Coordinates of C-alpha atoms in Angstrom, one line a residue:
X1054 CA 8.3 13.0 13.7
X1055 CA 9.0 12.1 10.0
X1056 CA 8.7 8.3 10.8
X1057 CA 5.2 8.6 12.1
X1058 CA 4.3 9.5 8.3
X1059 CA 4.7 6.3 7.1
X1060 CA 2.9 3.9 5.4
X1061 CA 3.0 1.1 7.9
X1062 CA 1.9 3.4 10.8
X1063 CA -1.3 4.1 8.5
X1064 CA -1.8 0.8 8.0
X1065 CA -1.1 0.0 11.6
X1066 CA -3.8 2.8 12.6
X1067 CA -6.3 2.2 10.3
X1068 CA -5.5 -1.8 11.1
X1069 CA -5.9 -0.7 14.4
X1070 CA -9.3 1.6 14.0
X1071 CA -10.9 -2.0 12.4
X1072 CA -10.0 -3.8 15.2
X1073 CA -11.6 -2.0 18.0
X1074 CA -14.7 -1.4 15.8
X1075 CA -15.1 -5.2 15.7
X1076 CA -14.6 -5.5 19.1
X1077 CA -16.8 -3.1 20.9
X1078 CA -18.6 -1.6 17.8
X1079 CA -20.8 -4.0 15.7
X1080 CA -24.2 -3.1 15.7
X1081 CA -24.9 -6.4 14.8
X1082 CA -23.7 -6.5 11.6
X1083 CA -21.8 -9.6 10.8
X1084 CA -20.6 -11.2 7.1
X1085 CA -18.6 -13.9 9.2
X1086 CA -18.8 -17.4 7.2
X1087 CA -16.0 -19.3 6.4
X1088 CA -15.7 -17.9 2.7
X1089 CA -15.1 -14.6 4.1
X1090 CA -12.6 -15.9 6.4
X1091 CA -11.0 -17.9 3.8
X1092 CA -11.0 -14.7 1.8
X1093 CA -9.4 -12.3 4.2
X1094 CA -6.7 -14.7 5.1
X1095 CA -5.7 -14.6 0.9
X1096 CA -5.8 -10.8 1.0
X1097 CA -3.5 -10.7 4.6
X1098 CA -1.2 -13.2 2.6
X1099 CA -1.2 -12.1 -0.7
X1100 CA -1.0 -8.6 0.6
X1101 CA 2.3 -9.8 3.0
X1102 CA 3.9 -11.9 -0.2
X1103 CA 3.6 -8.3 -2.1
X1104 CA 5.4 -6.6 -0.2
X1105 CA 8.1 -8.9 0.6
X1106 CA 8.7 -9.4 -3.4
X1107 CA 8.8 -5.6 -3.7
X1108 CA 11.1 -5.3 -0.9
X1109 CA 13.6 -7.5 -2.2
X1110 CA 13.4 -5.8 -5.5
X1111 CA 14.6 -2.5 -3.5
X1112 CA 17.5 -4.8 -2.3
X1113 CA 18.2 -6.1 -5.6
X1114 CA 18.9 -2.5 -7.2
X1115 CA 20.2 -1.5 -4.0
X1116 CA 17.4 1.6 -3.5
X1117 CA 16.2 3.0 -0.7
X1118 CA 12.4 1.8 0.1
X1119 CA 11.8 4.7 2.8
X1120 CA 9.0 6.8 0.6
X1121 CA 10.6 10.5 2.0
X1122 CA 14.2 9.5 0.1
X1123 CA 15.1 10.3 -3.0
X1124 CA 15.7 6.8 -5.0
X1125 CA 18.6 5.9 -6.5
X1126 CA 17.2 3.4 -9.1
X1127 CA 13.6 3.4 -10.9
X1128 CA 12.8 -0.6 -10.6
X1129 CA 10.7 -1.8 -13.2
X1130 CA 11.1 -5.5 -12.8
X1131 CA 9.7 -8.2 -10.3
X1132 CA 6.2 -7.0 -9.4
X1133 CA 7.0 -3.5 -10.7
X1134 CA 6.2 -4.9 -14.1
X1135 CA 2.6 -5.1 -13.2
X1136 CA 2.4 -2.2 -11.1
X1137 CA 4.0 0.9 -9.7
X1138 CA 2.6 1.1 -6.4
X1139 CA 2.8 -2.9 -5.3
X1140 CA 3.5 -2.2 -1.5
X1141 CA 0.7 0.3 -1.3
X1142 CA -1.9 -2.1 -2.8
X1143 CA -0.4 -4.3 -0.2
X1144 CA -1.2 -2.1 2.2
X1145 CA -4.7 -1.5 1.1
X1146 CA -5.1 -5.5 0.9
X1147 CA -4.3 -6.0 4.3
X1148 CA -6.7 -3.8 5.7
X1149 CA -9.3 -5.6 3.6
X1150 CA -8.7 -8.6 4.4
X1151 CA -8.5 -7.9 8.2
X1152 CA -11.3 -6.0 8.4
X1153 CA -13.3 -9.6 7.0
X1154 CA -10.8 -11.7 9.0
X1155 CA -12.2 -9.8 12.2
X1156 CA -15.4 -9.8 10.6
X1157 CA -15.2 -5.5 11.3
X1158 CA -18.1 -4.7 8.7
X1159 CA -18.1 -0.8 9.4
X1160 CA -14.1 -0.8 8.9
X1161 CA -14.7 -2.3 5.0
X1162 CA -15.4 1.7 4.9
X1163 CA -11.6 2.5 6.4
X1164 CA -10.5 0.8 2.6
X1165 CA -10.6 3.7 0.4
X1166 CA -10.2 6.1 3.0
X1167 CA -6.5 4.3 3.3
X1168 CA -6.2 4.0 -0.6
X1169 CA -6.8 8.0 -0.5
X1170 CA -4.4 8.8 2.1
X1171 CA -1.3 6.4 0.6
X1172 CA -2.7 8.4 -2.8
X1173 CA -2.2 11.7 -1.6
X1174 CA 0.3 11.6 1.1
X1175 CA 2.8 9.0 -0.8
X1176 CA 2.3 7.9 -4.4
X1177 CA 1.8 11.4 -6.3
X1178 CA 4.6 13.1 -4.3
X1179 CA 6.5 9.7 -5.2
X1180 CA 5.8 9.7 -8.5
X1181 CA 6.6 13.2 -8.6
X1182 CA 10.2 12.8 -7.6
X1183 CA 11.3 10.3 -9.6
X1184 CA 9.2 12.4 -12.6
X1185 CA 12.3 14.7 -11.8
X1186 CA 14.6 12.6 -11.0
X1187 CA 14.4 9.8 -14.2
X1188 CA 12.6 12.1 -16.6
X1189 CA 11.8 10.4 -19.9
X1190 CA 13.1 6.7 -18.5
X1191 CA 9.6 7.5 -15.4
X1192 CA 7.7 8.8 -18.4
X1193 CA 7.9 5.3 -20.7
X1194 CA 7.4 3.3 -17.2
X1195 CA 4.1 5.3 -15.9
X1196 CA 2.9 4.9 -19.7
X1197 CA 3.1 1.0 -19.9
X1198 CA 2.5 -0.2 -16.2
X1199 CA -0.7 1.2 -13.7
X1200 CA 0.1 2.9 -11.0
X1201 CA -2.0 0.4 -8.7
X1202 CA -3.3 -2.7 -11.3

């Protein structure tokens, strides 16, 4: 059951949640116009070219990318200069830009409530561990770089 406590099954849930609300659920409320399609689209990609630059910085110090695991390297490079949580903002830029991509006004509300669950259910108890786990080294990264931007 530990695998349905991932970050991608949120996002796929919530993603999910937007989509049916656009479908049967509008109430007539509509911010389609090709600027907001144009804009979702860059969130949906810049959200996807995140995570693939984070992921192959977990491959490049050979560290496990599953949030439950204990790492085995604290990566500050790549996209981790700028900030600590890159897939997670990913995450959180995806739904965005689905929600306008589908044009699911309601769902813009799904946003934070996804930011607060990755918050609580994965970043603190992250940053937790590798508090433990890399000490002073976690201390000096958490102190120059944000945890989201």
């Amino acid at each position: 059951m530990k695998w349905l406590d991932m970050p991608p099954v949120w996002l796929l849930a919530f993603a999910a949640g937007a989509y049916f609300q656009a479908q049967y659920f509008t109430l007539g409320l509509s911010l389609a116009h090709p600027l907001t399609m144009l804009a979702g689209g860059i969130l949906v990609g810049g959200g996807v070219v995140l995570i693939l630059l984070a992921a192959m910085e977990f491959r490049r110090h050979k560290t496990t990318i599953v949030p439950h695991q204990e790492a085995s390297a604290l990566i500050q490079s790549g996209v981790y200069k700028r900030s600590r949580n890159p897939i997670y903002l990913a995450d959180v830029l995806i739904l965005a830009g689905l929600a306008l991509r589908w044009d699911a006004v309601l769902s813009l509300a799904l946003v934070p409530i996804l930011f607060w669950v990755l918050e609580t259910r994965f970043v603190i108890p992250e940053e937790n561990r590798l508090r433990r786990h890399f000490r002073a080294n976690f201390a000096r990264y958490a102190q120059k770089t944000r945890r989201w931007l």
